[in-house]
Each structure stands twice: as C-alpha cells, then as structure tokens.
mmCIF file of C-alpha atoms and ligand atoms in Angstrom:
data_model
loop_
_atom_site.group_PDB
_atom_site.id
_atom_site.type_symbol
_atom_site.label_atom_id
_atom_site.label_comp_id
_atom_site.label_asym_id
_atom_site.label_seq_id
_atom_site.Cartn_x
_atom_site.Cartn_y
_atom_site.Cartn_z
ATOM 1 C CA MET W 1 0.000 0.000 0.000
ATOM 2 C CA MET W 2 1.211 3.492 -0.784
ATOM 3 C CA ASP W 3 3.041 5.200 2.095
ATOM 4 C CA LEU W 4 2.275 8.906 2.583
ATOM 5 C CA LYS W 5 5.202 9.373 4.954
ATOM 6 C CA GLY W 6 8.262 10.645 3.119
ATOM 7 C CA MET W 7 6.280 12.313 0.344
ATOM 8 C CA THR W 8 6.949 15.977 -0.323
ATOM 9 C CA ILE W 9 4.089 18.481 -0.149
ATOM 10 C CA GLU W 10 4.044 18.586 -3.965
ATOM 11 C CA GLU W 11 3.757 14.804 -4.202
ATOM 12 C CA LEU W 12 0.943 14.824 -1.663
ATOM 13 C CA GLN W 13 -0.831 17.576 -3.570
ATOM 14 C CA ASP W 14 -0.722 15.477 -6.725
ATOM 15 C CA PHE W 15 -2.021 12.533 -4.761
ATOM 16 C CA PHE W 16 -5.000 14.424 -3.346
ATOM 17 C CA LYS W 17 -5.714 15.970 -6.725
ATOM 18 C CA SER W 18 -5.920 12.480 -8.195
ATOM 19 C CA LEU W 19 -8.575 11.711 -5.574
ATOM 20 C CA GLY W 20 -10.509 14.824 -6.586
ATOM 21 C CA GLU W 21 -9.681 16.496 -3.267
ATOM 22 C CA PRO W 22 -8.570 20.111 -2.802
ATOM 23 C CA ALA W 23 -4.825 20.802 -2.604
ATOM 24 C CA TYR W 24 -4.991 22.037 0.982
ATOM 25 C CA ARG W 25 -5.639 18.478 2.134
ATOM 26 C CA ALA W 26 -1.999 17.805 1.348
ATOM 27 C CA ARG W 27 -0.871 20.415 3.850
ATOM 28 C CA GLN W 28 -3.280 19.143 6.490
ATOM 29 C CA VAL W 29 -2.188 15.522 6.183
ATOM 30 C CA PHE W 30 1.501 16.472 5.905
ATOM 31 C CA ARG W 31 1.220 18.338 9.204
ATOM 32 C CA TRP W 32 -0.378 15.411 10.993
ATOM 33 C CA ILE W 33 2.145 12.901 9.710
ATOM 34 C CA TYR W 34 5.080 14.820 11.196
ATOM 35 C CA LYS W 35 3.199 15.371 14.425
ATOM 36 C CA GLY W 36 3.396 11.606 14.649
ATOM 37 C CA VAL W 37 -0.214 10.762 13.794
ATOM 38 C CA GLU W 38 -0.660 7.722 11.539
ATOM 39 C CA ASP W 39 -4.374 7.087 11.897
ATOM 40 C CA PHE W 40 -6.335 9.170 9.356
ATOM 41 C CA GLU W 41 -9.368 9.104 11.642
ATOM 42 C CA LYS W 42 -7.356 10.940 14.290
ATOM 43 C CA MET W 43 -6.593 13.778 11.862
ATOM 44 C CA THR W 44 -9.363 15.985 13.188
ATOM 45 C CA ASP W 45 -9.622 18.377 10.236
ATOM 46 C CA ILE W 46 -10.016 15.532 7.742
ATOM 47 C CA PRO W 47 -13.657 14.611 7.030
ATOM 48 C CA LYS W 48 -14.653 11.172 8.249
ATOM 49 C CA ASN W 49 -15.521 9.784 4.808
ATOM 50 C CA LEU W 50 -12.192 10.925 3.375
ATOM 51 C CA ALA W 51 -10.358 9.365 6.335
ATOM 52 C CA LEU W 52 -12.069 6.043 5.675
ATOM 53 C CA LYS W 53 -11.272 6.234 1.982
ATOM 54 C CA LEU W 54 -7.612 6.996 2.743
ATOM 55 C CA LYS W 55 -7.451 4.006 5.069
ATOM 56 C CA GLU W 56 -8.376 1.745 2.198
ATOM 57 C CA ILE W 57 -5.835 2.996 -0.311
ATOM 58 C CA CYS W 58 -2.812 4.224 1.623
ATOM 59 C CA ARG W 59 -1.046 4.268 4.956
ATOM 60 C CA VAL W 60 1.492 6.116 7.079
ATOM 61 C CA SER W 61 4.498 3.947 7.974
ATOM 62 C CA ARG W 62 6.379 3.971 11.243
ATOM 63 C CA ILE W 63 9.601 2.396 12.462
ATOM 64 C CA LYS W 64 9.658 0.960 15.971
ATOM 65 C CA ILE W 65 12.010 1.576 18.853
ATOM 66 C CA TYR W 66 13.492 -1.857 19.440
ATOM 67 C CA ARG W 67 16.008 -1.224 22.211
ATOM 68 C CA LYS W 68 17.178 1.818 24.044
ATOM 69 C CA PHE W 69 20.503 2.282 25.847
ATOM 70 C CA GLU W 70 21.068 5.190 28.181
ATOM 71 C CA SER W 71 24.571 6.316 29.023
ATOM 72 C CA LYS W 72 25.374 6.570 32.691
ATOM 73 C CA LYS W 73 28.107 9.114 32.026
ATOM 74 C CA ASP W 74 26.151 11.741 30.132
ATOM 75 C CA GLU W 75 22.709 12.235 28.631
ATOM 76 C CA THR W 76 23.491 10.281 25.488
ATOM 77 C CA VAL W 77 20.885 7.722 24.451
ATOM 78 C CA LYS W 78 21.347 5.175 21.726
ATOM 79 C CA TYR W 79 18.343 3.697 19.954
ATOM 80 C CA LEU W 80 18.019 0.562 17.904
ATOM 81 C CA PHE W 81 15.105 0.681 15.495
ATOM 82 C CA LEU W 82 13.325 -2.193 13.823
ATOM 83 C CA LEU W 83 12.359 -1.514 10.213
ATOM 84 C CA GLU W 84 9.356 -3.025 8.485
ATOM 85 C CA ASP W 85 11.495 -5.560 6.603
ATOM 86 C CA GLY W 86 13.207 -6.720 9.793
ATOM 87 C CA GLU W 87 16.434 -4.745 9.372
ATOM 88 C CA ILE W 88 17.924 -3.010 12.403
ATOM 89 C CA ILE W 89 19.414 0.473 12.414
ATOM 90 C CA GLU W 90 20.780 2.741 15.102
ATOM 91 C CA SER W 91 20.510 6.411 16.006
ATOM 92 C CA VAL W 92 22.046 8.450 18.808
ATOM 93 C CA LYS W 93 20.632 11.340 20.819
ATOM 94 C CA MET W 94 23.076 13.788 22.395
ATOM 95 C CA GLU W 95 22.590 16.816 24.637
ATOM 96 C CA HIS W 96 24.655 19.952 24.155
ATOM 97 C CA HIS W 97 24.357 23.365 25.746
ATOM 98 C CA TYR W 98 22.805 24.597 22.497
ATOM 99 C CA GLY W 99 20.168 21.908 22.187
ATOM 100 C CA THR W 100 19.319 18.315 21.435
ATOM 101 C CA THR W 101 21.048 16.583 18.533
ATOM 102 C CA VAL W 102 20.021 13.383 16.802
ATOM 103 C CA CYS W 103 22.545 11.454 14.735
ATOM 104 C CA VAL W 104 20.705 9.478 12.056
ATOM 105 C CA SER W 105 21.712 6.552 9.874
ATOM 106 C CA SER W 106 21.292 6.866 6.114
ATOM 107 C CA GLN W 107 21.803 3.237 5.066
ATOM 108 C CA VAL W 108 21.533 -0.230 6.581
ATOM 109 C CA GLY W 109 25.191 -1.226 6.862
ATOM 110 C CA CYS W 110 27.755 0.471 4.659
ATOM 111 C CA ALA W 111 29.749 -0.348 1.535
ATOM 112 C CA MET W 112 32.656 2.036 2.060
ATOM 113 C CA GLY W 113 35.013 -0.341 3.851
ATOM 114 C CA CYS W 114 36.769 2.197 6.103
ATOM 115 C CA ALA W 115 39.475 0.378 8.048
ATOM 116 C CA PHE W 116 38.455 1.551 11.540
ATOM 117 C CA CYS W 117 34.669 1.509 11.256
ATOM 118 C CA ALA W 118 32.122 -0.980 12.568
ATOM 119 C CA SER W 119 29.311 -0.036 10.175
ATOM 120 C CA THR W 120 30.995 -1.586 7.199
ATOM 121 C CA LEU W 121 31.833 -4.939 8.821
ATOM 122 C CA GLY W 122 28.584 -6.679 7.919
ATOM 123 C CA GLY W 123 28.570 -5.120 4.456
ATOM 124 C CA PHE W 124 25.928 -2.990 2.787
ATOM 125 C CA ARG W 125 22.277 -4.066 3.035
ATOM 126 C CA ARG W 126 20.218 -1.258 1.513
ATOM 127 C CA ASN W 127 19.490 2.449 1.403
ATOM 128 C CA LEU W 128 17.071 3.896 3.922
ATOM 129 C CA THR W 129 13.987 5.627 2.600
ATOM 130 C CA CYS W 130 13.268 9.243 3.409
ATOM 131 C CA ALA W 131 10.450 8.038 5.687
ATOM 132 C CA GLU W 132 12.838 5.829 7.652
ATOM 133 C CA MET W 133 15.241 8.725 8.146
ATOM 134 C CA VAL W 134 12.447 11.071 9.240
ATOM 135 C CA ASP W 135 11.126 8.435 11.641
ATOM 136 C CA GLN W 136 14.418 8.271 13.528
ATOM 137 C CA VAL W 137 13.951 11.935 14.451
ATOM 138 C CA LEU W 138 10.216 11.658 15.003
ATOM 139 C CA ALA W 139 10.398 8.596 17.245
ATOM 140 C CA ILE W 140 13.187 10.079 19.358
ATOM 141 C CA GLN W 141 11.312 13.355 19.696
ATOM 142 C CA GLU W 142 8.254 11.489 20.940
ATOM 143 C CA ASP W 143 10.294 9.331 23.272
ATOM 144 C CA LEU W 144 11.944 12.415 24.817
ATOM 145 C CA ARG W 145 8.762 14.505 24.715
ATOM 146 C CA LYS W 146 10.978 17.324 23.572
ATOM 147 C CA ARG W 147 11.948 18.910 20.290
ATOM 148 C CA VAL W 148 15.086 17.940 18.482
ATOM 149 C CA SER W 149 17.018 21.075 17.489
ATOM 150 C CA HIS W 150 19.894 19.663 15.431
ATOM 151 C CA VAL W 151 20.231 16.716 13.076
ATOM 152 C CA VAL W 152 23.505 15.228 11.910
ATOM 153 C CA VAL W 153 23.604 12.541 9.238
ATOM 154 C CA MET W 154 26.608 10.787 10.755
ATOM 155 C CA GLY W 155 25.191 7.406 11.659
ATOM 156 C CA SER W 156 25.747 4.258 9.646
ATOM 157 C CA GLY W 157 25.947 4.552 5.892
ATOM 158 C CA GLU W 158 27.169 7.004 3.289
ATOM 159 C CA PRO W 159 24.460 9.669 2.887
ATOM 160 C CA LEU W 160 25.723 11.026 -0.434
ATOM 161 C CA LEU W 161 25.214 7.590 -1.997
ATOM 162 C CA ASN W 162 21.535 7.846 -1.014
ATOM 163 C CA TYR W 163 21.211 11.352 -2.378
ATOM 164 C CA ASP W 164 17.577 11.719 -3.421
ATOM 165 C CA GLU W 165 16.125 10.262 -0.234
ATOM 166 C CA LEU W 166 18.612 12.304 1.816
ATOM 167 C CA MET W 167 17.509 15.564 0.179
ATOM 168 C CA LYS W 168 13.824 14.792 0.664
ATOM 169 C CA PHE W 169 14.575 14.055 4.302
ATOM 170 C CA LEU W 170 16.432 17.347 4.833
ATOM 171 C CA ARG W 171 13.643 19.293 3.126
ATOM 172 C CA ILE W 172 11.024 17.713 5.379
ATOM 173 C CA LEU W 173 13.133 18.544 8.438
ATOM 174 C CA ASN W 174 13.270 22.123 7.193
ATOM 175 C CA SER W 175 9.575 22.434 6.343
ATOM 176 C CA GLU W 176 7.608 24.835 8.528
ATOM 177 C CA LEU W 177 4.726 22.401 8.448
ATOM 178 C CA ALA W 178 6.889 19.603 9.807
ATOM 179 C CA PHE W 179 10.028 20.009 11.953
ATOM 180 C CA ASN W 180 10.956 23.580 11.070
ATOM 181 C CA ILE W 181 14.667 22.960 11.648
ATOM 182 C CA SER W 182 16.919 25.422 9.844
ATOM 183 C CA TYR W 183 19.489 24.058 7.404
ATOM 184 C CA ARG W 184 22.189 25.621 9.550
ATOM 185 C CA ARG W 185 21.334 23.088 12.214
ATOM 186 C CA MET W 186 21.828 20.127 9.912
ATOM 187 C CA SER W 187 25.099 18.396 9.063
ATOM 188 C CA VAL W 188 25.838 15.819 6.424
ATOM 189 C CA SER W 189 28.953 13.719 6.906
ATOM 190 C CA THR W 190 30.644 12.037 3.954
ATOM 191 C CA CYS W 191 33.723 9.897 3.453
ATOM 192 C CA GLY W 192 34.375 12.007 0.334
ATOM 193 C CA ILE W 193 31.981 11.195 -2.507
ATOM 194 C CA VAL W 194 33.094 14.024 -4.803
ATOM 195 C CA PRO W 195 30.133 14.103 -7.237
ATOM 196 C CA GLY W 196 27.771 14.059 -4.237
ATOM 197 C CA ILE W 197 29.542 17.016 -2.626
ATOM 198 C CA ARG W 198 29.296 18.989 -5.880
ATOM 199 C CA ARG W 199 25.646 18.134 -6.231
ATOM 200 C CA LEU W 200 24.928 19.190 -2.659
ATOM 201 C CA ALA W 201 26.796 22.443 -3.308
ATOM 202 C CA GLU W 202 24.468 23.134 -6.258
ATOM 203 C CA GLU W 203 21.486 23.103 -3.878
ATOM 204 C CA GLU W 204 22.986 26.255 -2.313
ATOM 205 C CA LEU W 205 21.586 25.415 1.110
ATOM 206 C CA PRO W 206 23.495 26.382 4.287
ATOM 207 C CA ILE W 207 23.898 22.758 5.414
ATOM 208 C CA THR W 208 27.129 21.977 7.261
ATOM 209 C CA LEU W 209 29.296 19.594 5.284
ATOM 210 C CA SER W 210 31.522 17.279 7.314
ATOM 211 C CA VAL W 211 34.231 15.425 5.475
ATOM 212 C CA SER W 212 35.834 12.365 7.046
ATOM 213 C CA LEU W 213 39.410 13.109 6.056
ATOM 214 C CA HIS W 214 41.425 11.094 8.604
ATOM 215 C CA ALA W 215 44.733 11.327 6.713
ATOM 216 C CA PRO W 216 46.831 14.100 5.120
ATOM 217 C CA SER W 217 48.246 12.071 2.223
ATOM 218 C CA ASP W 218 46.827 9.778 -0.425
ATOM 219 C CA ASP W 219 48.948 6.730 0.441
ATOM 220 C CA LEU W 220 47.683 6.722 4.030
ATOM 221 C CA ARG W 221 44.122 7.712 3.170
ATOM 222 C CA ASP W 222 43.924 5.000 0.517
ATOM 223 C CA ARG W 223 44.366 2.485 3.321
ATOM 224 C CA LEU W 224 42.065 4.043 5.912
ATOM 225 C CA VAL W 225 39.262 5.297 3.654
ATOM 226 C CA PRO W 226 39.367 3.141 0.497
ATOM 227 C CA VAL W 227 37.052 5.462 -1.461
ATOM 228 C CA ASN W 228 40.101 7.729 -1.636
ATOM 229 C CA ARG W 229 41.435 5.556 -4.474
ATOM 230 C CA ARG W 230 38.480 6.747 -6.519
ATOM 231 C CA TYR W 231 38.389 10.348 -5.258
ATOM 232 C CA PRO W 232 41.879 11.358 -4.082
ATOM 233 C CA ILE W 233 42.532 14.181 -1.639
ATOM 234 C CA MET W 234 43.137 16.956 -4.188
ATOM 235 C CA GLU W 235 39.865 16.245 -6.000
ATOM 236 C CA LEU W 236 38.114 16.069 -2.652
ATOM 237 C CA LEU W 237 39.498 19.418 -1.520
ATOM 238 C CA ASP W 238 38.510 20.982 -4.852
ATOM 239 C CA ALA W 239 34.947 19.822 -4.280
ATOM 240 C CA CYS W 240 35.080 21.246 -0.741
ATOM 241 C CA LYS W 241 36.252 24.610 -2.116
ATOM 242 C CA TYR W 242 33.328 24.562 -4.512
ATOM 243 C CA TYR W 243 30.992 23.784 -1.608
ATOM 244 C CA ILE W 244 32.362 26.726 0.368
ATOM 245 C CA ILE W 245 31.922 29.106 -2.579
ATOM 246 C CA LYS W 246 28.370 27.959 -3.271
ATOM 247 C CA THR W 247 27.086 27.822 0.298
ATOM 248 C CA LYS W 248 29.411 30.308 2.058
ATOM 249 C CA ARG W 249 29.648 27.730 4.834
ATOM 250 C CA ARG W 250 32.772 26.532 6.530
ATOM 251 C CA VAL W 251 33.505 22.848 5.964
ATOM 252 C CA THR W 252 34.324 20.567 8.892
ATOM 253 C CA PHE W 253 37.063 17.994 8.487
ATOM 254 C CA GLU W 254 36.798 15.002 10.767
ATOM 255 C CA TYR W 255 40.112 13.472 11.730
ATOM 256 C CA ILE W 256 40.101 10.311 13.837
ATOM 257 C CA MET W 257 43.202 9.988 16.011
ATOM 258 C CA ILE W 258 44.636 6.479 15.648
ATOM 259 C CA SER W 259 47.713 5.600 17.650
ATOM 260 C CA GLY W 260 50.831 5.235 15.521
ATOM 261 C CA VAL W 261 48.877 5.492 12.278
ATOM 262 C CA ASN W 262 47.940 9.121 11.587
ATOM 263 C CA ASP W 263 48.818 10.997 14.773
ATOM 264 C CA SER W 264 52.471 11.982 14.224
ATOM 265 C CA LYS W 265 53.809 15.548 14.159
ATOM 266 C CA GLU W 266 54.579 15.041 10.454
ATOM 267 C CA CYS W 267 50.946 14.196 9.809
ATOM 268 C CA ALA W 268 49.858 17.318 11.678
ATOM 269 C CA VAL W 269 52.169 19.545 9.637
ATOM 270 C CA LYS W 270 51.071 17.948 6.362
ATOM 271 C CA LEU W 271 47.444 18.371 7.319
ATOM 272 C CA ALA W 272 47.987 21.999 8.280
ATOM 273 C CA ARG W 273 49.675 22.751 4.932
ATOM 274 C CA LEU W 274 46.904 20.988 3.078
ATOM 275 C CA LEU W 275 44.124 22.974 4.722
ATOM 276 C CA LYS W 276 45.820 26.342 5.080
ATOM 277 C CA GLY W 277 43.683 29.157 3.727
ATOM 278 C CA LEU W 278 40.547 27.038 3.435
ATOM 279 C CA LEU W 279 37.384 28.155 5.270
ATOM 280 C CA CYS W 280 37.288 25.105 7.490
ATOM 281 C CA HIS W 281 37.316 23.618 10.938
ATOM 282 C CA VAL W 282 39.110 20.462 12.039
ATOM 283 C CA ASN W 283 37.499 18.088 14.495
ATOM 284 C CA LEU W 284 39.966 15.702 16.109
ATOM 285 C CA ILE W 285 38.158 12.556 17.226
ATOM 286 C CA PRO W 286 39.795 10.077 19.596
ATOM 287 C CA LEU W 287 39.189 6.711 17.920
ATOM 288 C CA ASN W 288 36.510 4.532 19.450
ATOM 289 C CA PRO W 289 38.121 1.110 19.444
ATOM 290 C CA VAL W 290 36.083 -1.469 17.539
ATOM 291 C CA ARG W 291 36.424 -5.057 18.724
ATOM 292 C CA GLU W 292 37.065 -6.507 15.260
ATOM 293 C CA ARG W 293 39.757 -3.949 14.376
ATOM 294 C CA ASP W 294 43.123 -3.719 16.030
ATOM 295 C CA PHE W 295 43.488 0.036 16.020
ATOM 296 C CA ARG W 296 44.030 1.909 19.251
ATOM 297 C CA ARG W 297 43.260 5.506 20.071
ATOM 298 C CA SER W 298 46.025 8.082 20.333
ATOM 299 C CA THR W 299 47.116 9.171 23.771
ATOM 300 C CA PHE W 300 45.810 12.423 25.145
ATOM 301 C CA ASP W 301 49.307 13.949 24.877
ATOM 302 C CA LYS W 302 49.616 13.052 21.195
ATOM 303 C CA ILE W 303 46.246 14.579 20.470
ATOM 304 C CA GLU W 304 47.232 17.745 22.273
ATOM 305 C CA VAL W 305 50.474 18.119 20.323
ATOM 306 C CA PHE W 306 48.609 17.520 17.060
ATOM 307 C CA GLU W 307 46.056 20.157 17.988
ATOM 308 C CA GLU W 308 48.748 22.709 18.888
ATOM 309 C CA ILE W 309 50.497 22.245 15.552
ATOM 310 C CA LEU W 310 47.278 22.883 13.635
ATOM 311 C CA LYS W 311 46.612 25.949 15.781
ATOM 312 C CA SER W 312 50.107 27.295 15.113
ATOM 313 C CA TYR W 313 49.219 27.292 11.408
ATOM 314 C CA GLY W 314 46.089 29.305 12.176
ATOM 315 C CA ILE W 315 43.702 26.422 11.637
ATOM 316 C CA SER W 316 40.525 26.299 13.672
ATOM 317 C CA VAL W 317 40.536 23.020 15.562
ATOM 318 C CA THR W 318 38.757 21.294 18.436
ATOM 319 C CA VAL W 319 39.002 17.881 20.024
ATOM 320 C CA ARG W 320 35.632 16.221 19.997
ATOM 321 C CA GLN W 321 34.372 15.552 23.452
ATOM 322 C CA GLU W 322 33.430 11.957 23.836
ATOM 323 C CA MET W 323 29.838 11.006 24.476
ATOM 324 C CA GLY W 324 28.172 7.739 25.209
ATOM 325 C CA ALA W 325 31.361 5.676 25.037
ATOM 326 C CA ASP W 326 29.902 3.276 27.590
ATOM 327 C CA ILE W 327 27.033 2.436 25.228
ATOM 328 C CA GLU W 328 29.098 1.834 22.086
ATOM 329 C CA ALA W 329 27.916 5.051 20.507
ATOM 330 C CA ALA W 330 30.437 5.088 17.651
ATOM 331 C CA CYS W 331 29.305 4.554 14.102
ATOM 332 C CA GLY W 332 27.710 1.130 13.677
ATOM 333 C CA GLN W 333 29.005 -0.338 16.917
ATOM 334 C CA LEU W 334 25.722 -0.949 18.639
ATOM 335 C CA ARG W 335 23.997 -2.577 15.675
ATOM 336 C CA ARG W 336 27.090 -4.689 15.183
ATOM 337 C CA SER W 337 27.262 -5.976 18.741
ATOM 338 C CA PHE W 338 23.517 -6.557 18.701
ATOM 339 C CA LEU W 339 23.683 -8.629 15.502
ATOM 340 C CA ASN W 340 26.580 -10.634 16.981
ATOM 341 C CA GLU W 341 24.494 -11.373 20.037
ATOM 342 C CA VAL W 342 21.582 -12.567 17.919
ATOM 343 C CA LYS W 343 23.849 -14.883 15.915
ATOM 344 C CA LYS W 344 25.026 -16.524 19.108
HETATM 345 N N1 SAH E 401 29.809 7.725 5.765
HETATM 346 C C1 SAH E 401 29.826 9.007 6.385
HETATM 347 C C2 SAH E 401 28.971 9.125 7.638
HETATM 348 C C3 SAH E 401 29.011 7.993 8.615
HETATM 349 S S1 SAH E 401 30.490 7.774 9.578
HETATM 350 C C4 SAH E 401 31.250 9.417 6.694
HETATM 351 O O1 SAH E 401 32.152 8.647 6.439
HETATM 352 O O2 SAH E 401 31.456 10.528 7.111
HETATM 353 C C5 SAH E 401 30.451 9.100 10.709
HETATM 354 C C6 SAH E 401 31.807 9.437 11.292
HETATM 355 O O3 SAH E 401 32.212 8.472 12.261
HETATM 356 C C7 SAH E 401 32.882 9.488 10.239
HETATM 357 O O4 SAH E 401 33.706 10.614 10.421
HETATM 358 C C8 SAH E 401 33.624 8.205 10.521
HETATM 359 O O5 SAH E 401 34.902 8.238 9.975
HETATM 360 C C9 SAH E 401 33.561 8.144 12.046
HETATM 361 N N2 SAH E 401 33.902 6.854 12.626
HETATM 362 C C10 SAH E 401 33.707 5.631 12.128
HETATM 363 N N3 SAH E 401 34.201 4.691 12.928
HETATM 364 C C11 SAH E 401 34.738 5.313 13.991
HETATM 365 C C12 SAH E 401 35.417 4.880 15.167
HETATM 366 N N4 SAH E 401 35.647 3.598 15.406
HETATM 367 N N5 SAH E 401 35.826 5.817 16.046
HETATM 368 C C13 SAH E 401 35.590 7.137 15.812
HETATM 369 N N6 SAH E 401 34.941 7.607 14.729
HETATM 370 C C14 SAH E 401 34.538 6.711 13.815
#
C-alpha cells in the first residue's frame, strides 16, 4: 500500500488531486504525519468519509524503537530501530548546551570499507527511505517529549550515496509544516563522494558539510578510507572549495586519532599545509576502538600536540568531546554488537 510518509508536499498535492480532493488536504495531512499521527481518523480536520477512503488505499508507515541504551556518564541515548522488513538500524541522541542533537543513519550497513569503522563490517544491506530517516527523528522526539534542534547525518551509511532520499529528508526537516529545523542546524557527513559534494553544493543550502578526512596524504588515506582511491585528496578538496563558494559555509574535516597510524607531528604539519587558507574547521576525534579492528586511540598527549600544531598554522581546531562511550555510541558499533548477540 502506498506510504504517505516521506512524500513531499508537492507529491501529496498530486495525490490528493488524483482523488478529486482540494490541494490544501496535502498540507493538512503532511502536518499530521510529522506530528506523529498515523491514523487518518485521528486527523481531526479531515472529514470522516475521506479518512475512511484513505485508510483503504494508503497508509502512514512507522519504524519501531526496538532497544534503548542510556549512558550513565552523560545524557546520550542510543536507539536501535526495527524496520518493516526486519532490518535493524541505530541512532544516537546527544545533549549539548545549544540543544538536542540526533545522529541518524542513512543506510543499513555500509559499503565504504573504512578500516576503523564498525558499520561496514557486515557489508551494505540497503538504502534507507526518506520516511525511515524522518522516523528516527520523530520517534526520538516522541520518546523524549521534547523537540530535536539539530540533526547530523553521521550514523551508519554514506548519505551522499543515497542522495535523493537524503535531500527529501532534509527538506522535510526544514519544512515549517513539519520540523521547522533550519538548514544551519543540519550536518551531512561524507567519506568524500566528490560528485555528491558537488551536487549538494548546487542546492545552495546552508547545510554543514563534514568530510571524514582522517589522513593528510593519499597513500595513508587509501588504506584508511578506500574510497580515496576513486576520489583522491586533491579532487576532494577541490569539491570542498566549490561547496564553500556555493554555500558560504565553513567545511568541517573530521580526523580520527589512531595511535601510531595518523597521529604523528609530520601528519599534523602535512594536514595543516593541506588545509591552510581554506574556510574550514578540524574536528579531532579520539578513535573509538572497535572489537574486530586492532586500532588503538592516540594518547591524550599526542592529540594535544597535534592540535597545537594545527593551531600554530592558524587552523581552527577542536578535540571532539566523547559522548556515550559506555554504550558503544560510535558509528555502527551498537547494531554490530547486537547482531553478533543474535547470531550466538
Ligand atoms: N559515511 C559518512 C557518515 C558515517 S560515519 C562518513 O564517512 O562521514 C560518521 C563518522 O564516524 C565518520 O567521520 C567516521 O569516519 C567516524 N567513525 C567511524 N568509525 C569510527 C570509530 N571507530 N571511532 C571514531 N569515529 C569513527
């Protein structure tokens, strides 16, 4: 049956037109859907006979909270969701002084094969639909009984390889009739899909672009982030420059600190030279060790030295504060350990 969740206002208008209904029905139903109402009969401004007719021909989908893990250290909560086809995905809720952030997944599993990441271990299963991305935010909002202020697409999956559904999702988040979240409060994180970055730039929306750089040279990045063999660092940085010109937004570079791999002074200097003059910010992330990978996180001292070198080159840099480490909040970890448990 046709799912009305995830449709744009325009698509809904066409749908209601085809039923011989006025266009404003689209706005009414759209509003209800993102208030979390799935039952047409509970949409109080929809006439009873129309509600009954809708029930027969279409539906409003909903993903279910399957498990919930609350951190004892901070207010981080990790959710596992059960999708209609039985797949499991994860999302994370974090509290900051500026508001409540939800980190959503964009795919089930991941195909990118990054050397340090848990999401890719079980391979790629499928893209998420726009409705499934929206539902992660909606379900968490309902569970918290509080509005989500920021959304980051940094969960499992590569969002720019699910471009059309991603864009519909971001537009619904932005819609005044739905979540009314400004684009400035949304981030999209990519491992460096160059055509996707250029396409996103063309939208000219003030979305924050995060790029998972993790290495200052192609030989090292080829090993850590294999997609680099297809889109090497110079092409990636060119696309980032284009993004900055088009959106006038500063790009964030994520840099995981892995002991003995990418955390040397030489790496810091190379990185600084690479990024000098670019409107950007560097986020140093202490690696979250993944059971199946034998990488270790850099020591605090190493991270500090690395940070100071970047600063001395005038590069804006912060060390990401860790949240929810006790609940395996890093990319794909929770789903992974859950699936392992089920197998046993
Ligand atoms: N595919 C996108 C978004 C998902 S990954 C991307 O690559 O950006 C989100 C972020 O988590 C990326 O920066 C990724 O490199 C990082 N990440 C993955 N595994 C990690 C780990 N074990 N510890 C710390 N960060 C990790």
